[in-house]
Amino acid sequence: MHQLKHAMAAVLFIGAVSGAEAATVTLSCSALGAEANLCREAAERWSAETGHQVEIVHPPQSASEQLALYQQLLAAQSPDIDVFQIDVIWPGILGQHLLDLSAYVDDASLSAHAPAMAASVRRGDEVLALPWFVDAGMLYYRTDLLEAYGREIPTTWQELTDTAALVQEGERAAGNDRFWGYVWQGRAYEGLTCNALEWIASFGGGTLVEADGSISLANDAAAAALDLAAGWVSAISPPGILNYTEEDARAVFQSGDALFMRNWPYAYALGGAEDSPIRGVFGVTVLPRGGPDEASAAALGGALIAVSRYSSQPDVAADLALFLTSPEEQRRRAVDGSYAPTYPDLYEDADLIAAYPFLGLFGETLASAVARPASVTGGYYNEVSSIVYGAVHATLSGDASGADSLAAARRELIRLSRGGRW
Ligand code: GLC
C-alpha cells in the first residue's frame, strides 16, 4: 500500500512538531493549476488553529486516473489517507468506503450549500462528503482578437467553428504558426465525457442516460454534434487534442496561442495572473449551443471533501473536512483561485463579484448546467463514462462516424445496465 501512496506526488508535512495531543492526518488534494498552493495554505491555517499536522499528497491529474488509484487504496481498506478531495460524481462509486459525516455536520449547515451540491453528498440519512467547489464548463475567448477580426462571441458551435477558422488563418498568415482556433479536452478520460455531454445536450441530444435510467445517447442530434467536433481535430484544434486534459488546453490558451478554450472556472484566475500573457485580453461566457433554438449546456462538475471509513482518527479528519469546506475557506479559494463556491450566499458578496465579474454570470451558467448521469447509474457510473468517452474518442480519431460510435456505445450500455435497470 505504501507503494500506492508514493504513486502520488509531493508529499509534504505541515505543522509543528507533534505534541502529546497532536495528530497527523493525510490529505489528498488535486494539484491542477493553483490547487496545490491553495491546499497547502488551507492546511497550514488549520494546523495553526488546531495544532494538528497535515501530510499532503497529490494524485495524478486526470480524474479517471485519480479514481482508479483511490479505488485500489480504499478496496484494500488502507488507512494511509484520511481525507480525500473527491469528484462530485464519485459518491455513488466510493460511497461504501466513505465515513458518514452526519454526526459532525448539522442539517442547517449542509442546507446552506446549493441544493444540487447538498443533494450530491446525501445518501439516505448519511452524509458521505462535504461540498467544496462547483464547476461548470465555460467558453473562454480572446477579446483583442475578436475585436481585431470584427467577430462576435459565438453563440452556436457552427459560429465558433467559423470564427476559429478565420482567426486561425489570419494569425498563421501573420506569422504565428502555433496558433489554434479552439482548445478543449479530447483525451479518453472523464473530461471528454464532460465535453461530449455539453455538445450533445446543446444539440438537443439528451444527457446520455436520462434521469429515469433510459439510454438516450444514440440519436441524430448527438451524432451530428460528434461529427462536428470530429471535424475540429487537426483543423481548428491541434492533432494532439486527442490527448489533452484541462491543463494542456490551458497551457496553449494562456500562452496566447488559441482563440477559444473550453475549461472550468479555475482557468480564469490563472489567465488573469500578473505573469499571464493573456492578462486583460480574455473573457469568459456560456458555451455555444447547437442552433438558435437549442440551449447552451454546461457540464456540472466540482469537488467534495470526504473522510475515509478506514481513517484511524475520524474525529480529527472530520474537523479538517469541515474547515476546508467552510464559507471562509471557500471565499478564500474564490478570491485566490476563482474556484466557484458552493454557498449561494457568497454570490452576493460584492467584493467577490468585483474581483471576478464572471461569478455574477456563473449563476446563469449553473442554471443551465447539466449533470452527468452519475446518480441514476450509481456504482456503474465509471463504466458508463468510459464507454461514452471511448466511443467519442473513436469518432474524434476518425475511426467511426458519430452515429456508429453512439450505436455501439448504446449496445454496451444496455448490456451493462441489464436492459436499462441499472
Ligand atoms: C473537473 C470537475 C470534475 C470533472 C473533471 C473532469 O475537475 O470538477 O467534476 O469530473 O474536471 O476532468
GROMACS .gro file of C-alpha atoms and ligand atoms in nm:
model
  434
    1MET     CA    1   0.000   0.000   0.000
    2HIS     CA    2   0.290   0.230   0.065
    3GLN     CA    3   0.379   0.197  -0.298
    4LEU     CA    4   0.039   0.335  -0.391
    5LYS     CA    5   0.078   0.628  -0.165
    6HIS     CA    6   0.407   0.700  -0.331
    7ALA     CA    7   0.239   0.692  -0.670
    8MET     CA    8   0.112   1.027  -0.552
    9ALA     CA    9   0.337   1.326  -0.592
   10ALA     CA   10   0.482   1.580  -0.350
   11VAL     CA   11   0.446   1.450   0.000
   12LEU     CA   12   0.461   1.748   0.231
   13PHE     CA   13   0.439   1.779   0.606
   14ILE     CA   14   0.281   2.080   0.761
   15GLY     CA   15   0.260   2.178   1.124
   16ALA     CA   16   0.461   2.199   1.441
   17VAL     CA   17   0.647   1.904   1.589
   18SER     CA   18   0.374   1.689   1.733
   19GLY     CA   19   0.286   1.734   2.096
   20ALA     CA   20   0.107   1.479   2.310
   21GLU     CA   21  -0.238   1.561   2.171
   22ALA     CA   22  -0.135   1.642   1.816
   23ALA     CA   23  -0.240   1.408   1.540
   24THR     CA   24  -0.114   1.380   1.184
   25VAL     CA   25  -0.373   1.340   0.913
   26THR     CA   26  -0.305   1.272   0.546
   27LEU     CA   27  -0.495   1.481   0.295
   28SER     CA   28  -0.507   1.402  -0.075
   29CYS     CA   29  -0.590   1.702  -0.287
   30SER     CA   30  -0.557   1.770  -0.661
   31ALA     CA   31  -0.271   1.972  -0.798
   32LEU     CA   32  -0.441   2.122  -1.102
   33GLY     CA   33  -0.339   2.485  -1.165
   34ALA     CA   34  -0.314   2.665  -0.831
   35GLU     CA   35  -0.474   2.385  -0.631
   36ALA     CA   36  -0.156   2.258  -0.469
   37ASN     CA   37  -0.083   2.602  -0.321
   38LEU     CA   38  -0.439   2.662  -0.210
   39CYS     CA   39  -0.447   2.324  -0.043
   40ARG     CA   40  -0.118   2.381   0.136
   41GLU     CA   41  -0.226   2.723   0.263
   42ALA     CA   42  -0.553   2.583   0.395
   43ALA     CA   43  -0.370   2.300   0.569
   44GLU     CA   44  -0.130   2.550   0.729
   45ARG     CA   45  -0.420   2.755   0.857
   46TRP     CA   46  -0.596   2.454   1.006
   47SER     CA   47  -0.273   2.331   1.154
   48ALA     CA   48  -0.207   2.666   1.321
   49GLU     CA   49  -0.560   2.666   1.464
   50THR     CA   50  -0.564   2.308   1.592
   51GLY     CA   51  -0.200   2.210   1.647
   52HIS     CA   52  -0.250   1.901   1.432
   53GLN     CA   53  -0.024   1.815   1.143
   54VAL     CA   54  -0.119   1.753   0.782
   55GLU     CA   55   0.062   1.539   0.532
   56ILE     CA   56  -0.043   1.637   0.180
   57VAL     CA   57  -0.032   1.404  -0.117
   58HIS     CA   58  -0.135   1.475  -0.474
   59PRO     CA   59  -0.297   1.218  -0.705
   60PRO     CA   60  -0.241   1.213  -1.083
   61GLN     CA   61  -0.411   1.496  -1.273
   62SER     CA   62  -0.667   1.305  -1.473
   63ALA     CA   63  -0.992   1.247  -1.285
   64SER     CA   64  -1.012   0.893  -1.424
   65GLU     CA   65  -0.663   0.802  -1.301
   66GLN     CA   66  -0.739   0.956  -0.960
   67LEU     CA   67  -1.044   0.738  -0.923
   68ALA     CA   68  -0.855   0.423  -1.017
   69LEU     CA   69  -0.591   0.495  -0.753
   70TYR     CA   70  -0.845   0.578  -0.484
   71GLN     CA   71  -1.042   0.263  -0.563
   72GLN     CA   72  -0.731   0.050  -0.513
   73LEU     CA   73  -0.644   0.221  -0.186
   74LEU     CA   74  -0.993   0.202  -0.045
   75ALA     CA   75  -1.061  -0.153  -0.163
   76ALA     CA   76  -0.756  -0.254   0.040
   77GLN     CA   77  -0.908  -0.065   0.338
   78SER     CA   78  -0.590   0.133   0.364
   79PRO     CA   79  -0.571   0.384   0.650
   80ASP     CA   80  -0.298   0.571   0.460
   81ILE     CA   81  -0.517   0.860   0.352
   82ASP     CA   82  -0.764   1.014   0.595
   83VAL     CA   83  -0.918   1.295   0.393
   84PHE     CA   84  -0.985   1.293   0.020
   85GLN     CA   85  -1.080   1.552  -0.234
   86ILE     CA   86  -1.329   1.360  -0.445
   87ASP     CA   87  -1.512   1.441  -0.763
   88VAL     CA   88  -1.879   1.532  -0.741
   89ILE     CA   89  -1.960   1.221  -0.949
   90TRP     CA   90  -1.794   0.974  -0.714
   91PRO     CA   91  -2.015   0.935  -0.404
   92GLY     CA   92  -2.215   0.663  -0.579
   93ILE     CA   93  -1.894   0.480  -0.670
   94LEU     CA   94  -1.692   0.520  -0.349
   95GLY     CA   95  -1.983   0.552  -0.104
   96GLN     CA   96  -1.922   0.227   0.081
   97HIS     CA   97  -1.571   0.344   0.177
   98LEU     CA   98  -1.665   0.690   0.298
   99LEU     CA   99  -1.731   0.781   0.658
  100ASP     CA  100  -2.084   0.901   0.731
  101LEU     CA  101  -2.029   1.261   0.841
  102SER     CA  102  -2.383   1.321   0.968
  103ALA     CA  103  -2.258   1.317   1.328
  104TYR     CA  104  -2.028   1.612   1.250
  105VAL     CA  105  -2.246   1.838   1.040
  106ASP     CA  106  -2.595   1.962   1.117
  107ASP     CA  107  -2.868   1.986   0.861
  108ALA     CA  108  -2.873   2.367   0.861
  109SER     CA  109  -2.504   2.389   0.766
  110LEU     CA  110  -2.550   2.135   0.490
  111SER     CA  111  -2.856   2.318   0.359
  112ALA     CA  112  -2.651   2.637   0.330
  113HIS     CA  113  -2.490   2.480   0.020
  114ALA     CA  114  -2.655   2.497  -0.322
  115PRO     CA  115  -2.928   2.230  -0.329
  116ALA     CA  116  -2.767   2.029  -0.612
  117MET     CA  117  -2.439   2.011  -0.422
  118ALA     CA  118  -2.605   1.924  -0.091
  119ALA     CA  119  -2.805   1.652  -0.269
  120SER     CA  120  -2.489   1.507  -0.423
  121VAL     CA  121  -2.345   1.419  -0.082
  122ARG     CA  122  -2.655   1.272   0.084
  123ARG     CA  123  -2.738   0.904   0.072
  124GLY     CA  124  -3.050   0.845   0.278
  125ASP     CA  125  -2.967   0.985   0.621
  126GLU     CA  126  -2.597   0.963   0.558
  127VAL     CA  127  -2.368   1.247   0.457
  128LEU     CA  128  -2.088   1.096   0.250
  129ALA     CA  129  -1.882   1.411   0.190
  130LEU     CA  130  -1.898   1.790   0.214
  131PRO     CA  131  -1.925   2.022  -0.089
  132TRP     CA  132  -1.604   2.212  -0.166
  133PHE     CA  133  -1.644   2.386  -0.500
  134VAL     CA  134  -1.870   2.370  -0.800
  135ASP     CA  135  -1.757   2.357  -1.162
  136ALA     CA  136  -1.936   2.423  -1.488
  137GLY     CA  137  -1.784   2.419  -1.835
  138MET     CA  138  -1.738   2.766  -1.982
  139LEU     CA  139  -1.616   2.926  -2.303
  140TYR     CA  140  -1.302   3.139  -2.278
  141TYR     CA  141  -1.232   3.377  -2.566
  142ARG     CA  142  -0.975   3.640  -2.667
  143THR     CA  143  -1.135   3.985  -2.660
  144ASP     CA  144  -0.849   4.151  -2.852
  145LEU     CA  145  -0.858   3.905  -3.142
  146LEU     CA  146  -1.236   3.903  -3.177
  147GLU     CA  147  -1.221   4.279  -3.198
  148ALA     CA  148  -0.931   4.284  -3.445
  149TYR     CA  149  -1.118   4.045  -3.676
  150GLY     CA  150  -1.456   4.215  -3.626
  151ARG     CA  151  -1.615   3.898  -3.487
  152GLU     CA  152  -1.876   3.847  -3.213
  153ILE     CA  153  -1.859   3.599  -2.929
  154PRO     CA  154  -2.006   3.283  -3.088
  155THR     CA  155  -2.343   3.160  -2.965
  156THR     CA  156  -2.360   2.843  -3.176
  157TRP     CA  157  -2.097   2.574  -3.230
  158GLN     CA  158  -2.103   2.643  -3.603
  159GLU     CA  159  -2.023   3.010  -3.539
  160LEU     CA  160  -1.741   2.905  -3.310
  161THR     CA  161  -1.608   2.676  -3.585
  162ASP     CA  162  -1.621   2.950  -3.848
  163THR     CA  163  -1.471   3.224  -3.632
  164ALA     CA  164  -1.198   2.993  -3.507
  165ALA     CA  165  -1.102   2.902  -3.864
  166LEU     CA  166  -1.096   3.265  -3.977
  167VAL     CA  167  -0.883   3.393  -3.691
  168GLN     CA  168  -0.651   3.093  -3.702
  169GLU     CA  169  -0.585   3.154  -4.070
  170GLY     CA  170  -0.520   3.523  -4.007
  171GLU     CA  171  -0.286   3.463  -3.714
  172ARG     CA  172  -0.093   3.198  -3.903
  173ALA     CA  173  -0.056   3.430  -4.202
  174ALA     CA  174   0.073   3.693  -3.960
  175GLY     CA  175   0.348   3.456  -3.851
  176ASN     CA  176   0.220   3.257  -3.551
  177ASP     CA  177   0.223   2.907  -3.689
  178ARG     CA  178   0.144   2.760  -3.348
  179PHE     CA  179  -0.192   2.936  -3.331
  180TRP     CA  180  -0.513   2.730  -3.298
  181GLY     CA  181  -0.878   2.826  -3.308
  182TYR     CA  182  -1.017   2.611  -3.028
  183VAL     CA  183  -0.867   2.404  -2.746
  184TRP     CA  184  -1.062   2.168  -2.519
  185GLN     CA  185  -1.029   1.826  -2.354
  186GLY     CA  186  -1.011   1.539  -2.603
  187ARG     CA  187  -0.820   1.270  -2.417
  188ALA     CA  188  -1.008   0.944  -2.348
  189TYR     CA  189  -1.097   1.024  -1.982
  190GLU     CA  190  -1.368   1.182  -1.769
  191GLY     CA  191  -1.305   1.531  -1.905
  192LEU     CA  192  -1.404   1.413  -2.255
  193THR     CA  193  -1.735   1.284  -2.119
  194CYS     CA  194  -1.794   1.639  -1.990
  195ASN     CA  195  -1.713   1.799  -2.328
  196ALA     CA  196  -1.923   1.543  -2.518
  197LEU     CA  197  -2.218   1.588  -2.283
  198GLU     CA  198  -2.205   1.963  -2.348
  199TRP     CA  199  -2.201   1.919  -2.726
  200ILE     CA  200  -2.474   1.657  -2.723
  201ALA     CA  201  -2.708   1.828  -2.474
  202SER     CA  202  -2.670   2.164  -2.650
  203PHE     CA  203  -2.768   1.999  -2.980
  204GLY     CA  204  -3.086   1.876  -2.811
  205GLY     CA  205  -2.948   1.521  -2.797
  206GLY     CA  206  -3.020   1.450  -2.430
  207THR     CA  207  -2.790   1.369  -2.140
  208LEU     CA  208  -2.651   1.023  -2.238
  209VAL     CA  209  -2.859   0.834  -1.980
  210GLU     CA  210  -3.172   1.015  -1.868
  211ALA     CA  211  -3.296   1.059  -1.511
  212ASP     CA  212  -3.531   0.760  -1.550
  213GLY     CA  213  -3.237   0.535  -1.649
  214SER     CA  214  -3.319   0.519  -2.019
  215ILE     CA  215  -3.020   0.517  -2.252
  216SER     CA  216  -3.068   0.812  -2.485
  217LEU     CA  217  -2.728   0.879  -2.635
  218ALA     CA  218  -2.775   0.723  -2.978
  219ASN     CA  219  -2.978   0.981  -3.167
  220ASP     CA  220  -2.935   1.204  -3.472
  221ALA     CA  221  -2.870   1.525  -3.280
  222ALA     CA  222  -2.598   1.358  -3.072
  223ALA     CA  223  -2.438   1.206  -3.382
  224ALA     CA  224  -2.438   1.546  -3.556
  225ALA     CA  225  -2.271   1.701  -3.252
  226LEU     CA  226  -1.993   1.442  -3.252
  227ASP     CA  227  -1.939   1.470  -3.627
  228LEU     CA  228  -1.898   1.846  -3.596
  229ALA     CA  229  -1.645   1.803  -3.315
  230ALA     CA  230  -1.454   1.539  -3.513
  231GLY     CA  231  -1.413   1.798  -3.787
  232TRP     CA  232  -1.227   2.027  -3.544
  233VAL     CA  233  -0.940   1.783  -3.492
  234SER     CA  234  -0.634   1.898  -3.690
  235ALA     CA  235  -0.845   2.177  -3.843
  236ILE     CA  236  -0.915   2.434  -3.568
  237SER     CA  237  -0.776   2.217  -3.286
  238PRO     CA  238  -0.428   2.064  -3.271
  239PRO     CA  239  -0.391   1.693  -3.359
  240GLY     CA  240  -0.265   1.648  -3.002
  241ILE     CA  241  -0.611   1.749  -2.872
  242LEU     CA  242  -0.689   1.376  -2.865
  243ASN     CA  243  -0.461   1.360  -2.561
  244TYR     CA  244  -0.548   1.696  -2.399
  245THR     CA  245  -0.669   1.737  -2.041
  246GLU     CA  246  -0.767   2.067  -1.877
  247GLU     CA  247  -0.409   2.176  -1.816
  248ASP     CA  248  -0.297   2.105  -2.173
  249ALA     CA  249  -0.573   2.327  -2.307
  250ARG     CA  250  -0.491   2.598  -2.055
  251ALA     CA  251  -0.121   2.592  -2.145
  252VAL     CA  252  -0.200   2.673  -2.509
  253PHE     CA  253  -0.469   2.933  -2.438
  254GLN     CA  254  -0.278   3.105  -2.162
  255SER     CA  255   0.036   3.136  -2.370
  256GLY     CA  256  -0.171   3.329  -2.625
  257ASP     CA  257  -0.184   3.056  -2.889
  258ALA     CA  258  -0.558   2.993  -2.910
  259LEU     CA  259  -0.869   3.199  -2.975
  260PHE     CA  260  -1.118   2.987  -2.777
  261MET     CA  261  -1.090   2.741  -2.490
  262ARG     CA  262  -1.339   2.524  -2.308
  263ASN     CA  263  -1.245   2.499  -1.941
  264TRP     CA  264  -1.365   2.524  -1.580
  265PRO     CA  265  -1.360   2.845  -1.373
  266TYR     CA  266  -1.013   2.783  -1.224
  267ALA     CA  267  -0.853   2.892  -1.552
  268TYR     CA  268  -0.988   3.244  -1.502
  269ALA     CA  269  -0.768   3.341  -1.206
  270LEU     CA  270  -0.461   3.188  -1.370
  271GLY     CA  271  -0.526   3.362  -1.703
  272GLY     CA  272  -0.552   3.693  -1.521
  273ALA     CA  273  -0.239   3.647  -1.309
  274GLU     CA  274   0.034   3.908  -1.333
  275ASP     CA  275   0.269   3.692  -1.535
  276SER     CA  276  -0.001   3.567  -1.773
  277PRO     CA  277   0.049   3.665  -2.140
  278ILE     CA  278  -0.329   3.695  -2.188
  279ARG     CA  279  -0.395   3.908  -1.880
  280GLY     CA  280  -0.659   4.170  -1.966
  281VAL     CA  281  -0.736   4.032  -2.313
  282PHE     CA  282  -0.969   3.742  -2.249
  283GLY     CA  283  -1.323   3.691  -2.131
  284VAL     CA  284  -1.547   3.401  -2.034
  285THR     CA  285  -1.906   3.324  -2.118
  286VAL     CA  286  -2.156   3.041  -2.158
  287LEU     CA  287  -2.072   2.766  -2.407
  288PRO     CA  288  -2.228   2.775  -2.756
  289ARG     CA  289  -2.537   2.573  -2.848
  290GLY     CA  290  -2.627   2.351  -3.141
  291GLY     CA  291  -2.859   2.601  -3.303
  292PRO     CA  292  -3.061   2.913  -3.230
  293ASP     CA  293  -3.349   2.702  -3.095
  294GLU     CA  294  -3.132   2.498  -2.864
  295ALA     CA  295  -2.999   2.585  -2.519
  296SER     CA  296  -2.639   2.608  -2.405
  297ALA     CA  297  -2.533   2.328  -2.170
  298ALA     CA  298  -2.251   2.333  -1.917
  299ALA     CA  299  -2.141   2.006  -1.760
  300LEU     CA  300  -2.180   2.025  -1.387
  301GLY     CA  301  -1.865   1.931  -1.202
  302GLY     CA  302  -1.693   2.011  -0.880
  303ALA     CA  303  -1.531   1.860  -0.579
  304LEU     CA  304  -1.623   1.733  -0.235
  305ILE     CA  305  -1.420   1.655   0.071
  306ALA     CA  306  -1.468   1.306   0.213
  307VAL     CA  307  -1.323   1.113   0.506
  308SER     CA  308  -1.215   0.754   0.465
  309ARG     CA  309  -1.400   0.492   0.665
  310TYR     CA  310  -1.059   0.338   0.734
  311SER     CA  311  -0.911   0.651   0.892
  312SER     CA  312  -0.769   0.576   1.236
  313GLN     CA  313  -0.858   0.928   1.353
  314PRO     CA  314  -1.203   1.007   1.216
  315ASP     CA  315  -1.275   1.299   1.451
  316VAL     CA  316  -0.963   1.494   1.356
  317ALA     CA  317  -1.014   1.409   0.988
  318ALA     CA  318  -1.377   1.528   1.001
  319ASP     CA  319  -1.262   1.851   1.163
  320LEU     CA  320  -1.025   1.915   0.872
  321ALA     CA  321  -1.305   1.837   0.623
  322LEU     CA  322  -1.535   2.089   0.794
  323PHE     CA  323  -1.262   2.351   0.797
  324LEU     CA  324  -1.178   2.309   0.428
  325THR     CA  325  -1.541   2.336   0.320
  326SER     CA  326  -1.634   2.629   0.546
  327PRO     CA  327  -1.762   2.955   0.389
  328GLU     CA  328  -1.438   3.133   0.494
  329GLU     CA  329  -1.217   2.883   0.312
  330GLN     CA  330  -1.442   2.874   0.007
  331ARG     CA  331  -1.433   3.252  -0.009
  332ARG     CA  332  -1.054   3.246   0.007
  333ARG     CA  333  -1.035   2.989  -0.274
  334ALA     CA  334  -1.272   3.202  -0.480
  335VAL     CA  335  -1.061   3.515  -0.429
  336ASP     CA  336  -0.724   3.347  -0.479
  337GLY     CA  337  -0.812   3.087  -0.738
  338SER     CA  338  -1.155   3.166  -0.890
  339TYR     CA  339  -1.299   2.842  -0.755
  340ALA     CA  340  -1.676   2.878  -0.755
  341PRO     CA  341  -1.820   2.844  -0.403
  342THR     CA  342  -2.098   2.601  -0.317
  343TYR     CA  343  -2.265   2.856  -0.087
  344PRO     CA  344  -2.516   3.068  -0.283
  345ASP     CA  345  -2.467   3.347  -0.024
  346LEU     CA  346  -2.115   3.405  -0.149
  347TYR     CA  347  -2.251   3.502  -0.491
  348GLU     CA  348  -2.400   3.811  -0.325
  349ASP     CA  349  -2.058   3.912  -0.196
  350ALA     CA  350  -1.985   4.243  -0.370
  351ASP     CA  351  -1.605   4.219  -0.331
  352LEU     CA  352  -1.601   3.875  -0.481
  353ILE     CA  353  -1.813   3.976  -0.780
  354ALA     CA  354  -1.597   4.286  -0.831
  355ALA     CA  355  -1.284   4.068  -0.844
  356TYR     CA  356  -1.449   3.809  -1.070
  357PRO     CA  357  -1.741   3.956  -1.261
  358PHE     CA  358  -1.790   3.617  -1.425
  359LEU     CA  359  -1.910   3.479  -1.094
  360GLY     CA  360  -2.215   3.700  -1.143
  361LEU     CA  361  -2.276   3.519  -1.471
  362PHE     CA  362  -2.193   3.189  -1.314
  363GLY     CA  363  -2.538   3.171  -1.155
  364GLU     CA  364  -2.680   3.170  -1.508
  365THR     CA  365  -2.431   2.907  -1.619
  366LEU     CA  366  -2.526   2.687  -1.327
  367ALA     CA  367  -2.894   2.727  -1.403
  368SER     CA  368  -2.832   2.574  -1.746
  369ALA     CA  369  -2.586   2.316  -1.617
  370VAL     CA  370  -2.644   1.950  -1.692
  371ALA     CA  371  -2.537   1.676  -1.455
  372ARG     CA  372  -2.361   1.366  -1.579
  373PRO     CA  373  -2.577   1.058  -1.519
  374ALA     CA  374  -2.388   0.971  -1.200
  375SER     CA  375  -2.681   0.936  -0.960
  376VAL     CA  376  -2.902   0.730  -1.186
  377THR     CA  377  -2.625   0.487  -1.281
  378GLY     CA  378  -2.479   0.482  -0.927
  379GLY     CA  379  -2.195   0.233  -0.890
  380TYR     CA  380  -2.187   0.185  -1.268
  381TYR     CA  381  -2.110   0.547  -1.350
  382ASN     CA  382  -1.740   0.498  -1.412
  383GLU     CA  383  -1.807   0.220  -1.665
  384VAL     CA  384  -2.078   0.433  -1.826
  385SER     CA  385  -1.841   0.723  -1.863
  386SER     CA  386  -1.561   0.510  -2.001
  387ILE     CA  387  -1.795   0.360  -2.263
  388VAL     CA  388  -1.902   0.714  -2.357
  389TYR     CA  389  -1.557   0.868  -2.377
  390GLY     CA  390  -1.423   0.562  -2.559
  391ALA     CA  391  -1.692   0.594  -2.826
  392VAL     CA  392  -1.650   0.970  -2.857
  393HIS     CA  393  -1.274   0.933  -2.881
  394ALA     CA  394  -1.314   0.681  -3.165
  395THR     CA  395  -1.518   0.935  -3.362
  396LEU     CA  396  -1.274   1.216  -3.289
  397SER     CA  397  -0.989   0.991  -3.405
  398GLY     CA  398  -1.168   0.929  -3.736
  399ASP     CA  399  -1.228   0.560  -3.663
  400ALA     CA  400  -1.608   0.566  -3.678
  401SER     CA  401  -1.888   0.809  -3.757
  402GLY     CA  402  -2.076   0.971  -3.469
  403ALA     CA  403  -2.381   0.755  -3.545
  404ASP     CA  404  -2.182   0.429  -3.548
  405SER     CA  405  -1.989   0.507  -3.228
  406LEU     CA  406  -2.303   0.602  -3.042
  407ALA     CA  407  -2.491   0.295  -3.161
  408ALA     CA  408  -2.204   0.076  -3.037
  409ALA     CA  409  -2.193   0.263  -2.705
  410ARG     CA  410  -2.567   0.218  -2.666
  411ARG     CA  411  -2.534  -0.160  -2.707
  412GLU     CA  412  -2.260  -0.169  -2.443
  413LEU     CA  413  -2.466   0.041  -2.204
  414ILE     CA  414  -2.769  -0.182  -2.247
  415ARG     CA  415  -2.554  -0.483  -2.161
  416LEU     CA  416  -2.402  -0.306  -1.861
  417SER     CA  417  -2.737  -0.190  -1.726
  418ARG     CA  418  -2.905  -0.525  -1.782
  419GLY     CA  419  -3.155  -0.365  -2.016
  420GLY     CA  420  -3.178  -0.020  -1.858
  421ARG     CA  421  -3.243  -0.133  -1.498
  422TRP     CA  422  -2.907  -0.018  -1.359
  423GLC     C1  423  -1.313   1.890  -1.301
  423GLC     C2  424  -1.456   1.878  -1.248
  423GLC     C3  425  -1.493   1.735  -1.230
  423GLC     C4  426  -1.471   1.658  -1.358
  423GLC     C5  427  -1.328   1.675  -1.408
  423GLC     C6  428  -1.311   1.611  -1.545
  423GLC     O1  429  -1.222   1.852  -1.206
  423GLC     O2  430  -1.470   1.948  -1.127
  423GLC     O3  431  -1.625   1.722  -1.185
  423GLC     O4  432  -1.502   1.523  -1.345
  423GLC     O5  433  -1.294   1.811  -1.416
  423GLC     O6  434  -1.184   1.625  -1.592
   0.00000   0.00000   0.00000
